[in-house]
């Protein structure tokens, strides 16, 4: 990814690993930015390894820095669980506009989204929706909050055994520009070879590190940093052997184009399930409208 003489900007450097690699690969200069005090340890490691003359460590929000030159390569890996949320989308948009050289590059430069189906005891336990009966715990009845839970995405690391059918692999996304919400959406279809009760859609992303070497966050990948997003299908959807199931996931576009609330659907024949992240928020009318409520 690094070409000789490149100016490199690493956003969220942490202990500086990528900054060190960039300097050793021949970068002209590296600016490594992090808002947390760990950056002081990174600077110590840089000096101990004779790299301090090629790396400038900046403890700051990246939005507040000024660089003497634009970057040929921007390094960023602090993506959200679903790849982009409004924060990461705006951060990368602003970084590339302010600090990236026209025609510059990003590392990792490519991502892909994946969508799978989860069934069985494992996703059922993670979702905690309790089938159609009462939700009880500690001697209390929690059933009234089930509608919130049924619309709340869960961050999880599930096993590959929980998947049914082959995951749908979305198109590759270039990360050197801001993807649209349409590009961040997926539409998938499965024909299953056995009767299945689907409890959740499973969303994850992979990053291309180079030469078709993908960092995968698929279920069953024990090393995965990000894991997966489980999207409840409630009530669980019965899909007969040979039946066709269709599913979609898409973030709603905010006014500036950033991805907002996730919405999803799952359908088989006449049966359909829908979920929306906003419906997981226990808001009153006063929360929504404040002083404008009449």
Short mmCIF file of C-alpha atoms in Angstrom, two decimals:
data_model
loop_
_atom_site.label_atom_id
_atom_site.label_comp_id
_atom_site.label_asym_id
_atom_site.label_seq_id
_atom_site.Cartn_x
_atom_site.Cartn_y
_atom_site.Cartn_z
CA UNK A 1 0.00 0.00 0.00
CA UNK A 2 2.88 2.39 0.75
CA UNK A 3 4.89 3.72 -2.17
CA UNK A 4 8.37 5.24 -1.72
CA UNK A 5 8.16 8.87 -0.66
CA UNK A 6 4.46 8.77 0.27
CA UNK A 7 3.09 11.19 2.81
CA UNK A 8 0.99 8.98 5.08
CA UNK A 9 -1.72 9.95 7.57
CA UNK A 10 -2.85 7.32 10.07
CA UNK A 11 -6.10 8.11 11.85
CA UNK A 12 -6.43 6.39 15.22
CA UNK A 13 -2.86 5.15 15.45
CA UNK A 14 -3.08 3.54 18.90
CA UNK A 15 0.33 1.98 19.57
CA UNK A 16 1.50 3.11 16.15
CA UNK A 17 1.83 -0.28 14.43
CA UNK A 18 0.71 0.84 10.98
CA UNK A 19 2.73 4.06 11.30
CA UNK A 20 5.85 1.98 11.97
CA UNK A 21 5.11 -0.31 9.03
CA UNK A 22 4.59 2.70 6.74
CA UNK A 23 7.89 4.28 7.78
CA UNK A 24 9.76 1.00 7.28
CA UNK A 25 8.12 0.59 3.85
CA UNK A 26 9.67 3.84 2.61
CA UNK A 27 7.13 6.56 3.40
CA UNK A 28 8.52 10.06 3.10
CA UNK A 29 6.77 11.08 6.30
CA UNK A 30 4.02 9.68 8.51
CA UNK A 31 1.60 11.69 10.64
CA UNK A 32 0.06 9.42 13.28
CA UNK A 33 -2.98 10.84 15.07
CA UNK A 34 -4.81 9.63 18.17
CA UNK A 35 -6.78 11.43 20.85
CA UNK A 36 -5.84 8.96 23.61
CA UNK A 37 -2.69 8.93 25.78
CA UNK A 38 -1.56 5.61 24.28
CA UNK A 39 0.04 7.74 21.57
CA UNK A 40 2.82 8.66 24.03
CA UNK A 41 3.77 4.98 24.25
CA UNK A 42 3.78 4.83 20.44
CA UNK A 43 6.21 7.75 20.32
CA UNK A 44 8.50 5.94 22.75
CA UNK A 45 8.51 2.81 20.59
CA UNK A 46 9.19 4.95 17.53
CA UNK A 47 12.25 6.53 19.14
CA UNK A 48 13.53 3.19 20.46
CA UNK A 49 13.45 1.80 16.92
CA UNK A 50 15.01 4.77 15.17
CA UNK A 51 11.84 5.81 13.35
CA UNK A 52 11.18 9.09 15.15
CA UNK A 53 12.63 11.25 12.37
CA UNK A 54 10.00 9.93 9.91
CA UNK A 55 6.93 9.86 12.15
CA UNK A 56 5.16 12.79 13.80
CA UNK A 57 2.75 11.78 16.57
CA UNK A 58 -0.16 14.13 17.18
CA UNK A 59 -2.44 13.73 20.19
CA UNK A 60 -5.61 15.32 18.91
CA UNK A 61 -8.93 14.80 17.24
CA UNK A 62 -8.14 14.42 13.56
CA UNK A 63 -10.65 17.19 12.81
CA UNK A 64 -8.43 19.65 14.70
CA UNK A 65 -5.05 18.97 13.07
CA UNK A 66 -3.33 20.90 10.31
CA UNK A 67 -0.76 19.13 8.14
CA UNK A 68 2.00 20.86 6.15
CA UNK A 69 1.17 18.66 3.14
CA UNK A 70 -1.69 16.53 1.95
CA UNK A 71 -1.47 12.78 2.41
CA UNK A 72 -0.91 10.39 -0.49
CA UNK A 73 -2.18 7.55 1.70
CA UNK A 74 -4.71 7.62 4.54
CA UNK A 75 -4.67 4.64 6.92
CA UNK A 76 -7.88 4.03 8.86
CA UNK A 77 -9.34 0.87 10.39
CA UNK A 78 -11.63 2.02 13.21
CA UNK A 79 -14.79 1.11 11.35
CA UNK A 80 -18.15 0.50 12.98
CA UNK A 81 -19.51 -3.02 13.42
CA UNK A 82 -21.66 -2.57 10.30
CA UNK A 83 -18.71 -0.86 8.51
CA UNK A 84 -20.08 2.68 8.42
CA UNK A 85 -22.27 4.54 10.87
CA UNK A 86 -22.84 8.28 10.78
CA UNK A 87 -19.70 8.97 12.86
CA UNK A 88 -17.21 6.94 10.79
CA UNK A 89 -18.81 8.05 7.51
CA UNK A 90 -18.46 11.75 8.37
CA UNK A 91 -15.00 11.29 9.82
CA UNK A 92 -13.64 9.67 6.66
CA UNK A 93 -15.43 12.14 4.40
CA UNK A 94 -13.87 15.07 6.26
CA UNK A 95 -10.41 13.49 6.50
CA UNK A 96 -10.25 12.79 2.78
CA UNK A 97 -11.59 16.23 1.85
CA UNK A 98 -9.22 18.11 4.18
CA UNK A 99 -6.08 15.98 4.22
CA UNK A 100 -6.18 13.59 1.26
CA UNK A 101 -4.38 14.37 -1.96
CA UNK A 102 -6.62 14.29 -5.08
CA UNK A 103 -6.28 10.80 -6.49
CA UNK A 104 -4.80 9.60 -3.20
CA UNK A 105 -5.32 6.20 -1.62
CA UNK A 106 -6.83 4.64 1.48
CA UNK A 107 -5.71 1.54 3.37
CA UNK A 108 -7.55 -0.75 3.62
CA UNK A 109 -8.92 0.34 0.28
CA UNK A 110 -11.78 -2.09 -0.27
CA UNK A 111 -14.53 -3.65 1.82
CA UNK A 112 -17.47 -5.94 1.24
CA UNK A 113 -20.65 -6.52 3.22
CA UNK A 114 -22.10 -9.97 3.82
CA UNK A 115 -25.54 -11.16 4.89
CA UNK A 116 -26.41 -14.55 6.35
CA UNK A 117 -29.26 -16.34 8.09
CA UNK A 118 -29.01 -17.58 11.68
CA UNK A 119 -31.15 -20.31 13.19
CA UNK A 120 -31.24 -22.42 16.32
CA UNK A 121 -30.54 -22.12 20.01
CA UNK A 122 -27.47 -19.87 19.70
CA UNK A 123 -29.08 -16.82 18.03
CA UNK A 124 -32.27 -17.43 20.02
CA UNK A 125 -30.31 -17.15 23.27
CA UNK A 126 -28.43 -14.03 22.14
CA UNK A 127 -31.63 -12.24 21.12
CA UNK A 128 -33.40 -13.19 24.35
CA UNK A 129 -36.88 -12.71 22.92
CA UNK A 130 -38.29 -15.83 24.54
CA UNK A 131 -40.43 -17.07 21.67
CA UNK A 132 -44.03 -15.97 21.99
CA UNK A 133 -44.47 -16.57 25.72
CA UNK A 134 -43.88 -14.31 28.68
CA UNK A 135 -40.43 -12.80 29.18
CA UNK A 136 -39.58 -13.37 32.82
CA UNK A 137 -36.45 -12.83 34.89
CA UNK A 138 -35.81 -12.15 38.60
CA UNK A 139 -39.47 -12.83 39.29
CA UNK A 140 -40.61 -10.01 36.99
CA UNK A 141 -42.53 -9.98 33.72
CA UNK A 142 -40.58 -8.10 31.01
CA UNK A 143 -42.86 -8.98 28.08
CA UNK A 144 -43.95 -5.37 27.54
CA UNK A 145 -40.47 -4.41 26.30
CA UNK A 146 -40.28 -7.20 23.72
CA UNK A 147 -41.13 -4.81 20.82
CA UNK A 148 -38.02 -2.78 21.67
CA UNK A 149 -35.84 -5.89 21.86
CA UNK A 150 -37.23 -7.18 18.56
CA UNK A 151 -35.94 -4.06 16.80
CA UNK A 152 -32.56 -3.81 18.53
CA UNK A 153 -29.47 -5.01 16.61
CA UNK A 154 -27.10 -7.12 18.72
CA UNK A 155 -23.31 -7.17 18.52
CA UNK A 156 -22.17 -10.78 18.70
CA UNK A 157 -19.58 -13.36 17.73
CA UNK A 158 -21.57 -16.38 16.64
CA UNK A 159 -20.36 -19.77 15.48
CA UNK A 160 -20.51 -20.88 11.86
CA UNK A 161 -22.86 -23.68 13.01
CA UNK A 162 -25.56 -21.05 13.57
CA UNK A 163 -25.63 -20.14 9.87
CA UNK A 164 -28.02 -21.79 7.43
CA UNK A 165 -27.52 -21.59 3.67
CA UNK A 166 -24.62 -19.83 2.02
CA UNK A 167 -23.98 -16.22 3.05
CA UNK A 168 -24.71 -13.56 0.47
CA UNK A 169 -21.58 -11.62 -0.47
CA UNK A 170 -22.20 -8.04 -1.54
CA UNK A 171 -20.25 -6.08 -4.14
CA UNK A 172 -16.86 -4.65 -3.29
CA UNK A 173 -16.89 -1.09 -1.94
CA UNK A 174 -14.06 1.35 -2.60
CA UNK A 175 -13.18 3.15 0.63
CA UNK A 176 -11.45 6.15 -0.97
CA UNK A 177 -14.82 7.89 -1.31
CA UNK A 178 -17.99 8.10 0.77
CA UNK A 179 -20.38 5.23 -0.08
CA UNK A 180 -24.06 6.03 -0.45
CA UNK A 181 -26.69 4.40 1.73
CA UNK A 182 -27.83 2.55 -1.37
CA UNK A 183 -24.34 1.08 -1.71
CA UNK A 184 -24.38 0.11 1.97
CA UNK A 185 -27.62 -1.83 1.52
CA UNK A 186 -27.98 -5.50 0.66
CA UNK A 187 -30.73 -7.53 -1.01
CA UNK A 188 -30.37 -11.29 -0.82
CA UNK A 189 -32.30 -14.45 -1.62
CA UNK A 190 -31.94 -18.06 -0.49
CA UNK A 191 -33.56 -21.37 -1.39
CA UNK A 192 -33.02 -23.70 1.56
CA UNK A 193 -32.75 -27.48 1.28
CA UNK A 194 -34.42 -28.24 4.63
CA UNK A 195 -37.04 -26.85 6.96
CA UNK A 196 -35.54 -23.96 8.92
CA UNK A 197 -36.75 -21.55 11.57
CA UNK A 198 -34.83 -18.31 10.99
CA UNK A 199 -34.20 -16.24 14.12
CA UNK A 200 -31.94 -13.48 12.77
CA UNK A 201 -30.20 -11.92 9.83
CA UNK A 202 -26.44 -11.71 10.31
CA UNK A 203 -24.52 -8.74 8.90
CA UNK A 204 -20.73 -8.44 8.78
CA UNK A 205 -17.98 -6.92 6.66
CA UNK A 206 -14.57 -7.93 5.37
CA UNK A 207 -11.57 -5.73 4.53
CA UNK A 208 -9.17 -6.30 1.64
CA UNK A 209 -5.60 -6.00 2.89
CA UNK A 210 -3.94 -6.70 -0.46
CA UNK A 211 -3.48 -9.34 -3.16
CA UNK A 212 -6.88 -10.91 -2.47
CA UNK A 213 -6.03 -11.28 1.22
CA UNK A 214 -9.27 -10.55 3.07
CA UNK A 215 -9.64 -9.87 6.78
CA UNK A 216 -12.89 -11.70 7.46
CA UNK A 217 -15.38 -11.13 10.26
CA UNK A 218 -17.61 -14.06 9.33
CA UNK A 219 -19.25 -16.24 12.00
CA UNK A 220 -16.76 -18.75 13.31
CA UNK A 221 -13.72 -16.48 12.78
CA UNK A 222 -12.26 -16.57 16.28
CA UNK A 223 -9.76 -13.78 15.53
CA UNK A 224 -12.43 -11.35 14.33
CA UNK A 225 -12.10 -7.90 15.87
CA UNK A 226 -15.50 -6.58 14.81
CA UNK A 227 -17.72 -9.66 14.99
CA UNK A 228 -21.21 -9.52 13.52
CA UNK A 229 -24.49 -7.63 13.82
CA UNK A 230 -27.53 -9.81 14.56
CA UNK A 231 -30.81 -8.36 13.30
CA UNK A 232 -33.82 -10.03 14.96
CA UNK A 233 -36.39 -11.83 12.83
CA UNK A 234 -39.38 -11.88 15.16
CA UNK A 235 -41.51 -13.85 15.38
CA UNK A 236 -39.04 -16.37 13.94
CA UNK A 237 -39.74 -17.09 10.29
CA UNK A 238 -40.56 -20.65 9.21
CA UNK A 239 -38.95 -21.47 5.87
CA UNK A 240 -39.90 -24.87 4.37
CA UNK A 241 -37.46 -27.04 2.44
CA UNK A 242 -37.32 -25.68 -1.10
CA UNK A 243 -38.85 -22.41 0.04
CA UNK A 244 -37.49 -19.08 -1.14
CA UNK A 245 -36.52 -16.53 1.48
CA UNK A 246 -35.69 -12.92 0.65
CA UNK A 247 -34.03 -10.41 2.96
CA UNK A 248 -32.83 -6.84 2.79
CA UNK A 249 -30.80 -4.55 5.05
CA UNK A 250 -30.31 -0.83 4.50
CA UNK A 251 -29.37 2.25 6.52
CA UNK A 252 -31.61 5.27 6.16
CA UNK A 253 -29.91 8.30 4.68
CA UNK A 254 -29.45 11.32 6.92
CA UNK A 255 -29.70 14.81 5.35
CA UNK A 256 -25.97 14.95 4.55
CA UNK A 257 -25.94 11.43 3.08
CA UNK A 258 -24.50 9.73 6.16
CA UNK A 259 -26.00 6.36 7.12
CA UNK A 260 -28.54 6.50 9.95
CA UNK A 261 -30.99 3.99 11.41
CA UNK A 262 -30.76 0.43 10.09
CA UNK A 263 -33.91 -1.16 8.69
CA UNK A 264 -34.32 -4.77 7.61
CA UNK A 265 -36.87 -7.23 6.31
CA UNK A 266 -37.23 -10.99 5.85
CA UNK A 267 -39.91 -12.64 3.72
CA UNK A 268 -40.98 -16.15 2.77
CA UNK A 269 -44.17 -16.57 0.77
CA UNK A 270 -46.95 -14.56 2.41
CA UNK A 271 -45.03 -14.19 5.67
CA UNK A 272 -42.95 -11.06 6.27
CA UNK A 273 -40.98 -9.64 9.18
CA UNK A 274 -39.68 -6.11 9.49
CA UNK A 275 -37.25 -4.44 11.85
CA UNK A 276 -36.15 -0.86 12.36
CA UNK A 277 -33.47 0.39 14.73
CA UNK A 278 -35.47 3.49 15.63
CA UNK A 279 -38.25 1.30 17.01
CA UNK A 280 -35.79 -0.01 19.62
CA UNK A 281 -35.59 3.44 21.26
CA UNK A 282 -38.02 3.82 24.22
CA UNK A 283 -38.85 7.45 23.48
CA UNK A 284 -41.84 9.47 24.65
CA UNK A 285 -43.51 12.17 22.58
CA UNK A 286 -41.71 14.72 24.75
CA UNK A 287 -38.38 13.11 23.86
CA UNK A 288 -39.22 13.37 20.17
CA UNK A 289 -40.77 16.81 20.02
CA UNK A 290 -39.64 18.59 23.19
CA UNK A 291 -41.09 22.07 23.63
CA UNK A 292 -42.79 21.93 20.22
CA UNK A 293 -45.34 19.38 21.49
CA UNK A 294 -48.76 21.00 21.83
#
